Short mmCIF file of C-alpha atoms and ligand atoms in Angstrom, two decimals:
data_model
loop_
_atom_site.label_atom_id
_atom_site.label_comp_id
_atom_site.label_asym_id
_atom_site.label_seq_id
_atom_site.Cartn_x
_atom_site.Cartn_y
_atom_site.Cartn_z
CA MET A 23 86.83 64.92 111.41
CA SER A 24 85.80 67.65 109.01
CA ALA A 25 87.02 71.05 109.73
CA PRO A 26 84.48 73.34 111.61
CA VAL A 27 83.05 76.44 109.72
CA ILE A 28 82.14 80.06 111.52
CA HIS A 29 78.80 81.53 111.35
CA TRP A 30 78.71 84.80 112.23
CA PHE A 31 76.25 86.29 113.90
CA ARG A 32 75.15 90.01 113.14
CA ARG A 33 71.74 91.15 112.51
CA ASP A 34 70.49 87.74 113.52
CA LEU A 35 70.59 87.43 117.00
CA ARG A 36 68.59 83.88 116.80
CA LEU A 37 68.74 80.36 116.48
CA ARG A 38 65.42 79.85 114.87
CA ASP A 39 64.49 80.52 111.15
CA ASN A 40 68.31 81.79 110.57
CA THR A 41 68.93 80.97 107.23
CA ALA A 42 72.63 81.34 106.86
CA LEU A 43 72.92 79.08 110.39
CA ASN A 44 70.63 76.70 109.02
CA ALA A 45 72.65 76.39 105.65
CA ALA A 46 75.94 75.85 108.10
CA LEU A 47 74.74 73.44 110.53
CA ALA A 48 73.07 71.37 107.33
CA SER A 49 76.96 71.69 105.74
CA GLY A 50 77.59 68.95 108.41
CA ALA A 51 80.64 70.53 109.64
CA PRO A 52 80.96 71.85 113.33
CA ILE A 53 79.84 75.18 113.75
CA ILE A 54 81.65 78.17 115.81
CA PRO A 55 79.29 80.95 116.69
CA VAL A 56 80.44 84.26 117.24
CA PHE A 57 79.19 87.94 117.29
CA ILE A 58 81.73 90.40 116.86
CA LEU A 59 81.61 93.79 118.66
CA ASP A 60 82.61 96.42 116.06
CA GLU A 61 84.60 99.01 117.67
CA ASN A 62 84.18 101.24 114.35
CA ILE A 63 80.35 101.11 115.51
CA ILE A 64 80.64 101.18 119.82
CA ARG A 65 83.23 104.49 118.57
CA SER A 66 81.10 106.35 116.51
CA LYS A 67 78.54 109.30 117.27
CA ARG A 68 75.52 107.45 115.62
CA SER A 69 75.86 104.57 118.49
CA SER A 70 73.72 104.65 121.57
CA PRO A 71 73.99 103.14 125.05
CA ALA A 72 70.23 102.07 124.79
CA ARG A 73 70.58 99.91 121.97
CA MET A 74 74.14 98.30 122.87
CA GLN A 75 72.72 97.50 126.04
CA PHE A 76 69.94 95.81 124.28
CA LEU A 77 72.72 94.13 122.27
CA LEU A 78 74.68 93.16 124.66
CA ASP A 79 71.48 91.56 126.62
CA GLY A 80 70.72 89.86 123.15
CA LEU A 81 74.60 88.32 123.17
CA HIS A 82 74.05 87.03 126.95
CA GLN A 83 70.38 85.07 125.76
CA LEU A 84 71.96 84.02 122.63
CA ASP A 85 74.88 82.53 124.86
CA ALA A 86 72.39 80.89 127.03
CA ASP A 87 70.26 79.68 124.19
CA LEU A 88 73.40 78.14 122.70
CA LYS A 89 74.32 76.65 125.67
CA GLY A 90 71.08 74.32 125.71
CA TYR A 91 73.12 72.73 122.34
CA GLY A 92 76.11 72.43 124.35
CA SER A 93 78.29 75.74 122.75
CA ARG A 94 78.23 79.10 123.65
CA LEU A 95 78.73 82.34 121.79
CA LEU A 96 82.11 83.70 121.29
CA VAL A 97 81.96 87.36 121.61
CA LEU A 98 84.98 88.91 120.24
CA ARG A 99 86.03 92.43 120.01
CA GLY A 100 87.83 94.85 117.00
CA THR A 101 87.60 94.78 113.62
CA PRO A 102 85.37 92.13 112.09
CA ARG A 103 88.17 91.20 109.52
CA GLU A 104 91.26 90.54 112.33
CA ALA A 105 88.44 89.13 114.69
CA LEU A 106 87.65 86.43 112.08
CA LEU A 107 91.03 85.70 111.10
CA ARG A 108 92.37 85.27 114.27
CA LEU A 109 89.65 83.17 115.22
CA LYS A 110 90.07 80.89 111.41
CA GLY A 111 93.83 80.62 112.56
CA GLU A 112 93.01 79.36 116.12
CA THR A 113 90.16 77.21 115.21
CA GLY A 114 91.36 76.44 111.47
CA ALA A 115 87.58 77.13 110.36
CA ALA A 116 87.60 75.81 106.54
CA ALA A 117 84.82 78.21 105.81
CA LEU A 118 82.75 81.56 107.15
CA HIS A 119 78.61 81.73 106.83
CA TYR A 120 76.97 84.96 107.51
CA ASN A 121 73.52 86.56 106.59
CA ARG A 122 73.89 90.16 104.54
CA ASP A 123 73.04 92.97 105.43
CA TYR A 124 72.60 96.19 102.93
CA SER A 125 73.52 99.20 104.59
CA PRO A 126 76.79 100.99 102.51
CA TYR A 127 79.13 100.09 106.14
CA ALA A 128 78.25 96.74 106.04
CA ARG A 129 78.85 96.56 102.40
CA LYS A 130 82.03 97.51 102.92
CA ARG A 131 83.22 95.99 105.95
CA ASP A 132 81.68 92.39 104.13
CA ALA A 133 83.90 93.21 101.02
CA ALA A 134 86.75 93.76 103.20
CA VAL A 135 86.42 90.37 105.48
CA GLU A 136 85.34 88.77 102.02
CA ARG A 137 89.03 89.40 100.52
CA ALA A 138 90.76 88.51 103.75
CA PHE A 139 89.35 85.73 104.75
CA GLY A 140 91.26 83.43 101.91
CA GLY A 141 88.19 80.76 102.14
CA PRO A 142 85.21 80.24 100.99
CA THR A 143 82.32 82.73 102.09
CA HIS A 144 78.63 81.41 102.27
CA THR A 145 76.23 84.68 102.55
CA HIS A 146 72.50 84.72 102.85
CA ASP A 147 69.31 87.25 102.37
CA ASP A 148 67.34 86.74 105.84
CA LEU A 149 66.89 90.15 106.87
CA LEU A 150 64.03 91.01 104.67
CA LEU A 151 61.42 89.13 102.72
CA HIS A 152 62.25 90.17 99.51
CA PRO A 153 66.35 91.16 99.31
CA PRO A 154 67.25 94.29 97.57
CA GLY A 155 67.34 93.72 93.73
CA SER A 156 64.21 91.37 93.93
CA VAL A 157 61.75 94.20 93.69
CA LEU A 158 62.33 96.01 90.12
CA SER A 159 60.32 98.28 88.36
CA GLN A 160 59.16 96.50 84.48
CA ALA A 161 62.35 98.85 83.55
CA ASP A 162 64.08 96.40 86.16
CA ALA A 163 65.08 99.66 88.30
CA PRO A 164 64.84 99.83 91.56
CA TYR A 165 61.49 101.61 92.83
CA THR A 166 61.45 105.23 94.26
CA VAL A 167 58.24 105.52 94.49
CA PHE A 168 56.47 103.68 98.06
CA THR A 169 52.84 102.26 96.18
CA PRO A 170 54.54 101.16 93.51
CA PHE A 171 57.11 98.87 95.28
CA LYS A 172 54.50 97.73 97.59
CA ARG A 173 52.30 96.66 94.79
CA ALA A 174 55.18 94.87 93.48
CA TRP A 175 56.74 93.73 96.61
CA LEU A 176 52.62 92.12 97.75
CA THR A 177 52.57 90.05 94.60
CA LEU A 178 56.02 87.98 95.23
CA PRO A 179 55.68 84.63 96.65
CA LYS A 180 56.66 85.26 100.45
CA PRO A 181 59.85 82.94 102.03
CA ASN A 182 58.40 79.98 103.71
CA LEU A 183 59.78 79.92 107.81
CA GLN A 184 63.09 78.60 107.40
CA GLY A 185 62.82 76.37 110.40
CA ASP A 186 64.81 74.76 112.76
CA GLY A 187 68.00 73.18 111.68
CA LEU A 188 69.26 73.03 114.91
CA ALA A 189 68.47 68.89 115.53
CA ALA A 190 70.33 68.04 112.05
CA GLY A 191 73.45 70.05 112.93
CA ARG A 192 76.32 69.77 114.93
CA PHE A 193 78.66 72.83 117.16
CA HIS A 194 82.39 72.51 117.59
CA ASN A 195 84.15 72.07 120.78
CA LEU A 196 85.25 75.39 121.73
CA ASP A 197 86.66 74.31 125.22
CA GLY A 198 90.37 74.99 123.99
CA LEU A 199 90.10 78.33 123.68
CA ASP A 200 90.61 81.04 125.89
CA THR A 201 87.94 84.08 124.96
CA PRO A 202 87.22 86.62 127.21
CA PRO A 203 83.32 86.77 128.62
CA ILE A 204 80.88 89.05 127.13
CA PRO A 205 81.97 92.61 128.34
CA SER A 206 79.38 95.08 130.27
CA LEU A 207 78.64 98.42 128.92
CA ALA A 208 81.03 99.98 131.05
CA ASP A 209 83.47 97.72 129.60
CA LEU A 210 82.83 99.74 126.41
CA GLY A 211 82.89 103.06 128.14
CA LEU A 212 79.69 103.53 127.82
CA ARG A 213 77.11 104.36 130.42
CA ALA A 214 73.43 103.53 130.96
CA GLU A 215 71.00 105.36 129.81
CA VAL A 216 67.54 103.25 130.32
CA THR A 217 66.35 99.92 130.72
CA PRO A 218 65.62 98.33 127.81
CA PRO A 219 63.38 95.50 127.16
CA ASP A 220 64.13 91.73 127.85
CA ALA A 221 65.91 90.94 125.20
CA GLY A 222 66.49 87.27 122.80
CA GLU A 223 64.41 85.36 120.72
CA ALA A 224 61.94 84.21 123.35
CA ALA A 225 61.24 87.70 124.59
CA ALA A 226 60.62 88.51 121.03
CA LEU A 227 58.32 85.34 120.29
CA ALA A 228 56.59 86.42 123.62
CA ARG A 229 55.72 89.83 122.06
CA LEU A 230 54.55 88.58 119.02
CA GLU A 231 51.78 86.59 120.53
CA ARG A 232 50.69 88.98 122.39
CA PHE A 233 50.54 91.40 119.73
CA MET A 234 48.86 88.67 117.01
CA ALA A 235 46.16 87.31 119.99
CA ARG A 236 44.54 91.06 119.57
CA ALA A 237 46.01 94.41 119.20
CA ILE A 238 46.77 93.34 115.95
CA TYR A 239 42.83 93.60 114.71
CA ALA A 240 42.39 96.68 115.96
CA TYR A 241 45.85 98.32 114.59
CA GLY A 242 44.15 100.15 111.83
CA GLU A 243 42.39 102.37 114.37
CA ALA A 244 44.67 102.47 117.39
CA ARG A 245 48.23 102.88 115.69
CA ASP A 246 48.50 106.36 115.75
CA LEU A 247 47.17 106.61 119.69
CA LEU A 248 50.20 107.85 121.60
CA TYR A 249 50.82 105.73 124.11
CA ALA A 250 53.70 106.52 127.10
CA ASP A 251 54.86 102.66 128.24
CA PRO A 252 56.59 100.38 125.43
CA TRP A 253 58.02 97.94 127.20
CA SER A 254 55.04 97.48 129.92
CA GLU A 255 53.33 93.72 129.11
CA ALA A 256 50.17 95.92 128.86
CA ALA A 257 48.54 95.89 125.46
CA HIS A 258 49.38 98.49 122.94
CA GLY A 259 48.32 99.47 119.71
CA THR A 260 51.41 98.91 117.75
CA SER A 261 53.51 95.64 118.30
CA THR A 262 56.56 97.40 119.55
CA LEU A 263 58.78 94.40 117.72
CA SER A 264 61.45 97.09 116.24
CA PRO A 265 64.21 96.57 118.34
CA TYR A 266 64.31 93.02 118.27
CA LEU A 267 63.44 93.49 114.44
CA ARG A 268 66.48 95.79 114.23
CA PHE A 269 68.63 92.74 115.21
CA GLY A 270 67.30 89.85 114.36
CA MET A 271 65.93 88.47 117.17
CA ILE A 272 62.93 87.48 115.37
CA SER A 273 62.67 87.16 111.47
CA PRO A 274 60.58 88.94 108.96
CA ARG A 275 59.36 85.76 108.04
CA GLN A 276 58.24 84.99 111.67
CA VAL A 277 56.55 87.98 111.88
CA TYR A 278 55.01 87.78 108.29
CA GLN A 279 53.60 84.86 109.14
CA ALA A 280 52.04 85.12 112.09
CA ALA A 281 50.04 88.39 110.09
CA VAL A 282 48.97 85.85 108.03
CA GLU A 283 47.38 83.06 110.37
CA ALA A 284 46.09 86.50 112.10
CA GLN A 285 44.39 87.19 109.20
CA HIS A 286 43.01 83.70 108.57
CA ARG A 287 41.83 83.99 112.31
CA ALA A 288 39.91 87.59 112.12
CA VAL A 289 36.31 87.69 111.46
CA PRO A 290 35.37 91.22 110.76
CA GLN A 291 36.36 93.11 107.79
CA ALA A 292 38.24 95.68 109.90
CA GLY A 293 40.43 92.98 111.43
CA ARG A 294 41.13 91.61 108.48
CA GLU A 295 42.14 95.48 107.21
CA SER A 296 44.10 96.15 110.37
CA VAL A 297 46.37 93.37 109.62
CA ASP A 298 47.15 94.76 106.11
CA THR A 299 47.80 97.41 107.22
CA TRP A 300 50.28 95.92 109.63
CA ILE A 301 51.58 94.62 106.65
CA ASN A 302 52.12 97.49 105.31
CA GLU A 303 54.39 98.61 107.60
CA LEU A 304 56.78 95.86 107.18
CA CYS A 305 56.44 96.71 103.52
CA TRP A 306 57.96 100.32 104.64
CA ARG A 307 61.14 98.68 106.11
CA GLU A 308 61.83 96.72 103.82
CA PHE A 309 61.45 99.89 100.94
CA TYR A 310 63.60 101.66 103.52
CA THR A 311 66.22 99.05 103.16
CA HIS A 312 66.45 98.76 99.31
CA ILE A 313 66.19 102.81 99.28
CA LEU A 314 69.70 102.98 100.92
CA HIS A 315 71.20 100.05 99.58
CA HIS A 316 70.20 100.98 95.50
CA PHE A 317 70.48 105.08 96.71
CA PRO A 318 73.71 105.27 99.18
CA HIS A 319 73.83 108.87 98.73
CA VAL A 320 70.76 109.59 101.13
CA ALA A 321 73.18 108.19 104.14
CA ARG A 322 74.21 111.57 103.89
CA GLY A 323 72.32 113.81 102.00
CA SER A 324 68.66 113.78 101.01
CA PHE A 325 67.11 112.00 98.33
CA ARG A 326 66.35 114.56 96.01
CA ARG A 327 69.85 116.26 95.38
CA ASN A 328 68.21 119.36 94.99
CA TYR A 329 67.41 119.94 98.95
CA ASP A 330 70.93 119.95 99.16
CA ASP A 331 71.06 123.17 98.90
CA LEU A 332 67.99 124.48 101.40
CA GLU A 333 69.38 126.89 103.23
CA TRP A 334 69.01 125.03 107.45
CA ARG A 335 68.95 127.24 110.44
CA ASP A 336 72.01 126.78 112.67
CA ALA A 337 69.99 127.62 115.73
CA LEU A 338 71.73 125.31 118.76
CA ASP A 339 69.66 126.48 121.82
CA GLU A 340 66.80 125.19 119.83
CA PHE A 341 68.03 122.73 118.76
CA ALA A 342 68.99 121.37 122.56
CA ALA A 343 65.41 122.65 123.75
CA TRP A 344 63.96 119.74 121.03
CA GLN A 345 66.38 117.46 122.14
CA THR A 346 65.61 117.95 125.87
CA GLY A 347 61.87 118.34 125.57
CA GLN A 348 61.45 121.75 126.31
CA THR A 349 60.18 123.40 123.16
CA GLY A 350 57.20 124.40 124.70
CA TYR A 351 55.19 122.20 122.73
CA PRO A 352 53.96 119.41 125.16
CA VAL A 353 53.36 117.10 122.43
CA VAL A 354 57.02 117.86 121.20
CA ASP A 355 58.50 117.60 124.47
CA ALA A 356 56.71 114.37 125.59
CA ALA A 357 58.00 112.46 122.88
CA MET A 358 61.50 113.75 123.25
CA ARG A 359 61.18 112.47 127.06
CA GLN A 360 59.68 109.35 125.97
CA LEU A 361 62.77 109.09 123.67
CA ALA A 362 64.93 109.69 126.47
CA GLN A 363 63.44 107.70 129.03
CA THR A 364 62.54 104.75 127.23
CA GLY A 365 64.78 104.65 124.12
CA TRP A 366 61.83 104.23 122.28
CA MET A 367 59.05 106.94 120.47
CA HIS A 368 56.12 106.47 119.24
CA ASN A 369 55.66 106.50 115.34
CA ARG A 370 53.11 109.36 115.38
CA ALA A 371 55.44 110.90 117.54
CA ARG A 372 58.55 110.66 115.45
CA MET A 373 56.51 112.04 112.92
CA ILE A 374 55.42 114.83 115.19
CA VAL A 375 59.14 115.54 116.35
CA ALA A 376 60.75 115.55 113.06
CA SER A 377 58.70 117.70 111.50
CA PHE A 378 58.90 120.10 114.54
CA LEU A 379 62.93 119.87 113.82
CA THR A 380 62.85 120.24 109.98
CA LYS A 381 60.22 122.50 109.19
CA ASP A 382 59.19 125.13 112.69
CA LEU A 383 62.51 125.26 113.37
CA LEU A 384 64.09 124.96 109.85
CA ILE A 385 66.98 122.20 111.49
CA ASP A 386 68.60 120.32 109.36
CA TRP A 387 66.92 116.81 109.12
CA ARG A 388 70.73 115.36 109.83
CA ALA A 389 70.85 116.53 113.27
CA GLY A 390 67.56 114.85 114.10
CA GLU A 391 68.27 111.72 112.70
CA GLN A 392 71.81 111.34 114.07
CA HIS A 393 69.95 112.32 117.77
CA PHE A 394 67.50 109.73 117.02
CA MET A 395 70.12 107.09 116.25
CA GLN A 396 72.15 108.39 119.69
CA HIS A 397 69.11 107.29 121.50
CA LEU A 398 66.96 104.43 119.64
CA ILE A 399 67.11 100.97 120.88
CA ASP A 400 65.69 99.88 117.10
CA GLY A 401 67.86 102.54 115.81
CA ASP A 402 67.84 101.49 112.05
CA PRO A 403 70.12 103.47 109.06
CA ALA A 404 67.93 102.58 106.43
CA ALA A 405 64.42 102.87 108.57
CA ASN A 406 65.55 106.03 110.17
CA ASN A 407 66.91 107.76 107.15
CA GLY A 408 63.88 106.86 105.57
CA GLY A 409 61.20 108.56 108.02
CA TRP A 410 63.42 112.22 108.22
CA GLN A 411 64.00 112.29 105.15
CA TRP A 412 60.01 111.92 104.65
CA SER A 413 59.42 114.31 107.22
CA ALA A 414 61.22 117.06 105.82
CA GLY A 415 60.23 116.55 102.62
CA THR A 416 63.68 115.62 101.38
CA GLY A 417 62.71 111.70 100.51
CA THR A 418 61.43 109.55 98.20
CA ASP A 419 57.93 109.57 98.43
CA ALA A 420 57.84 112.51 100.87
CA GLN A 421 54.98 114.67 101.49
CA PRO A 422 55.17 117.06 99.96
CA TYR A 423 57.04 120.59 101.44
CA PHE A 424 53.92 122.34 102.02
CA ARG A 425 51.90 119.95 104.34
CA ILE A 426 53.54 120.93 107.54
CA PHE A 427 52.04 119.39 110.43
CA ASN A 428 51.04 121.37 113.00
CA PRO A 429 51.77 120.33 117.17
CA VAL A 430 48.67 121.24 118.40
CA SER A 431 45.96 119.80 116.30
CA GLN A 432 48.68 116.47 115.92
CA SER A 433 48.46 116.28 119.36
CA ARG A 434 44.48 116.69 120.03
CA LYS A 435 43.99 113.99 117.25
CA PHE A 436 46.19 111.54 118.93
CA ASP A 437 46.66 112.66 122.19
CA PRO A 438 42.96 113.32 122.43
CA ASP A 439 42.69 112.95 126.43
CA ALA A 440 46.59 113.81 127.07
CA ARG A 441 47.69 110.91 129.00
CA TYR A 442 50.60 110.94 126.86
CA ILE A 443 51.74 114.64 127.84
CA ARG A 444 50.80 114.61 131.31
CA HIS A 445 53.02 111.32 131.46
CA PHE A 446 56.10 112.51 130.48
CA VAL A 447 55.28 116.52 131.02
CA PRO A 448 54.30 116.30 134.41
CA GLU A 449 54.74 120.30 134.99
CA LEU A 450 51.49 120.46 132.98
CA ARG A 451 49.70 117.53 134.76
CA ASP A 452 47.42 119.86 136.84
CA VAL A 453 46.64 121.76 133.65
CA ALA A 454 42.82 121.25 132.41
CA ASP A 455 42.29 119.11 129.69
CA ALA A 456 41.51 122.28 127.45
CA HIS A 457 44.88 123.79 127.34
CA LEU A 458 46.47 120.92 127.96
CA HIS A 459 47.73 121.12 123.92
CA ALA A 460 48.39 124.59 124.13
CA PRO A 461 49.43 125.48 127.40
CA TRP A 462 50.46 129.32 126.50
CA GLU A 463 46.58 130.05 125.48
CA MET A 464 45.76 130.09 129.34
CA ASP A 465 45.37 133.23 131.65
CA SER A 466 48.35 132.23 133.61
CA PRO A 467 50.07 129.21 132.22
CA PRO A 468 52.49 127.14 134.55
CA ARG A 469 55.75 129.04 135.18
CA ASN A 470 57.80 125.98 135.28
CA TYR A 471 56.93 125.04 131.52
CA PRO A 472 58.85 127.35 128.72
CA PRO A 473 56.69 129.45 126.36
CA PRO A 474 56.49 128.02 122.87
CA LEU A 475 59.99 128.30 120.95
CA VAL A 476 58.23 129.51 117.66
CA ASP A 477 55.06 130.50 116.31
CA HIS A 478 53.36 127.75 114.65
CA LYS A 479 52.30 130.01 111.98
CA GLN A 480 54.96 132.50 111.19
CA ALA A 481 57.96 129.27 111.60
CA ARG A 482 55.45 127.60 108.76
CA ALA A 483 55.32 130.49 106.82
CA ARG A 484 59.41 130.42 106.81
CA ALA A 485 59.62 126.91 106.33
CA LEU A 486 57.34 127.18 103.15
CA ALA A 487 59.46 130.00 101.62
CA ALA A 488 62.67 128.27 102.50
CA PHE A 489 61.56 125.26 100.59
CA LYS A 490 60.21 126.84 97.48
CA ARG A 491 63.51 128.51 96.59
CA VAL A 492 65.20 125.17 96.12
CA GLY A 493 61.81 123.34 95.25
C1 FAD B 2 61.52 110.69 111.81
C2 FAD B 2 61.53 108.67 112.03
C3 FAD B 2 62.51 107.58 112.39
C4 FAD B 2 61.59 106.32 112.19
N1 FAD B 2 63.25 105.66 112.70
C5 FAD B 2 63.05 103.90 112.87
C6 FAD B 2 64.25 103.36 113.83
O1 FAD B 2 65.82 104.15 113.50
N2 FAD B 2 64.18 102.40 113.70
C7 FAD B 2 62.92 101.46 112.74
O2 FAD B 2 63.02 100.48 113.11
N3 FAD B 2 61.91 102.26 112.41
C8 FAD B 2 61.81 103.67 112.83
N4 FAD B 2 60.78 104.36 112.40
C9 FAD B 2 59.93 104.10 112.02
C10 FAD B 2 58.87 103.63 112.98
O3 FAD B 2 58.47 104.63 113.80
C11 FAD B 2 59.48 102.65 113.62
O4 FAD B 2 58.97 101.05 112.89
C12 FAD B 2 58.09 101.74 114.95
O5 FAD B 2 57.74 103.15 115.47
C13 FAD B 2 58.49 101.06 115.75
O6 FAD B 2 56.90 100.79 116.77
P1 FAD B 2 56.67 99.11 116.58
O7 FAD B 2 57.73 98.38 116.58
O8 FAD B 2 55.57 99.44 117.57
O9 FAD B 2 55.80 99.32 114.93
P2 FAD B 2 54.44 98.44 114.56
O10 FAD B 2 53.72 99.88 113.90
O11 FAD B 2 53.93 97.44 115.05
O12 FAD B 2 55.23 97.75 112.83
C14 FAD B 2 55.85 97.27 112.47
C15 FAD B 2 57.35 96.50 112.09
O13 FAD B 2 57.34 97.57 110.82
C16 FAD B 2 58.13 98.63 110.83
N5 FAD B 2 57.47 99.62 110.59
C17 FAD B 2 56.70 100.48 111.05
N6 FAD B 2 56.80 101.89 110.03
C18 FAD B 2 57.76 101.55 109.69
C19 FAD B 2 58.04 102.88 108.44
N7 FAD B 2 57.67 104.02 109.02
N8 FAD B 2 59.35 102.61 108.50
C20 FAD B 2 60.14 101.51 108.86
N9 FAD B 2 59.72 100.40 109.24
C21 FAD B 2 58.50 100.39 109.86
C22 FAD B 2 59.08 98.11 112.34
O14 FAD B 2 59.95 97.50 112.06
C23 FAD B 2 58.04 98.05 112.94
O15 FAD B 2 58.67 97.11 114.32
C24 FAD B 2 61.15 105.93 112.38
C25 FAD B 2 59.90 106.40 111.74
C26 FAD B 2 60.31 108.28 111.25
C27 FAD B 2 58.84 108.75 111.15
#
């Protein structure tokens, strides 16, 4: 009987269309499926109870899916290097398979595992349609601007679905292994803040199907309109697939393929353009992953290093007001409360609150980036960093620093009937529509809602001056 091999699940919590798992299954050796709860990540100041709960739910789901194949998921705790070595010792595993992750932390961790494992490690590209290093300029350099990256990315042939290797493979008998059950959030010393959406492969595919049935055709117009309830079954302007893509409960090939099929079904031109716009967003996801891979300094500082000299304000009270949704700007407060209450925030709202923090309050984007990581179920080091640096004007092809969002006009445009504000800012529920976006303009504003933290016009001038000094 051949020695077993380990499949190490990381950001690929699914059985289907999983490149490394399929390769392991195809090797003919029996598979040991394992996930390692990395203490470094659990204890990190960027960790999020909401995201951890979604991950734990996803592990339970994966375990249940594996049970359908007569196996189960081993969930170990510790540092991956030690946990994998121990598992290898206990099972006599001959090889290790996993899908690559491209963040600086993941690469360092994986290099340590490879050095220590003492057997072949087989790694695969799976997280993106086109991995870092495969989208390069004519000078063989990574792109630093989105539009040319996208042009090149679009022309590359897209990988096919990898399909389902389960029928051909088999799993190792784990009966003799005494492993602890999947811990609860409380076991990890964390406390639940929000109820995440249903986790796992089936939930991801159902969400994809729902979005592709209709909403994708209106994505071009509807994607910027703010909505409150990301996890409900209602049709939304955007897909709300981000947590599933974050943990690989669905593959980029599956979502891309579904979009291409929707493209074929689309009749009016507008529908086809909407699908293109959605694919464009998938491309942003890949772009930022490439940026973090090729320019790891962005994890700590500005992509454009001159902005590291910017004099950010040290305003703890204002930062706390932003975090808790008490800035006096209804759309900013609604968005920050959406994050706290649901673990997610609409993309337009992310841009509005990020602009408000970095421009109106002139507070360092890294503080906002960390707060997002502490709360977002979809918190992803690359997309989050890219989104923050874009909004702050310190990033790749960031909006020029002089383009500063006006929170009131953004609010009027993207929450025209103020439903989003009314949902999250109940203090303003009785305010007439005309004043909801700027309640301070009323003769007698509601007493239980704070006045605006800053005057946007003055704050804008202050930000322009500060950016100009280093820009
Ligand atoms: C300040 C800021 C922080 C952000 N932090 C994150 C983050 O931590 N994790 C995250 O996944 N996205 C992040 N984004 C990008 C974007 O807001 C979310 O991906 C999107 O809101 C998720 O909703 P959706 O799944 O309905 O997206 P859809 O509009 O349906 O888009 C489909 C998918 O494309 C990807 N995507 C969409 N827009 C972007 C983008 N601008 N950059 C990168 N990928 C994108 C996501 O995987 C998303 O699920 C951030 C944006 C900003 C401005």
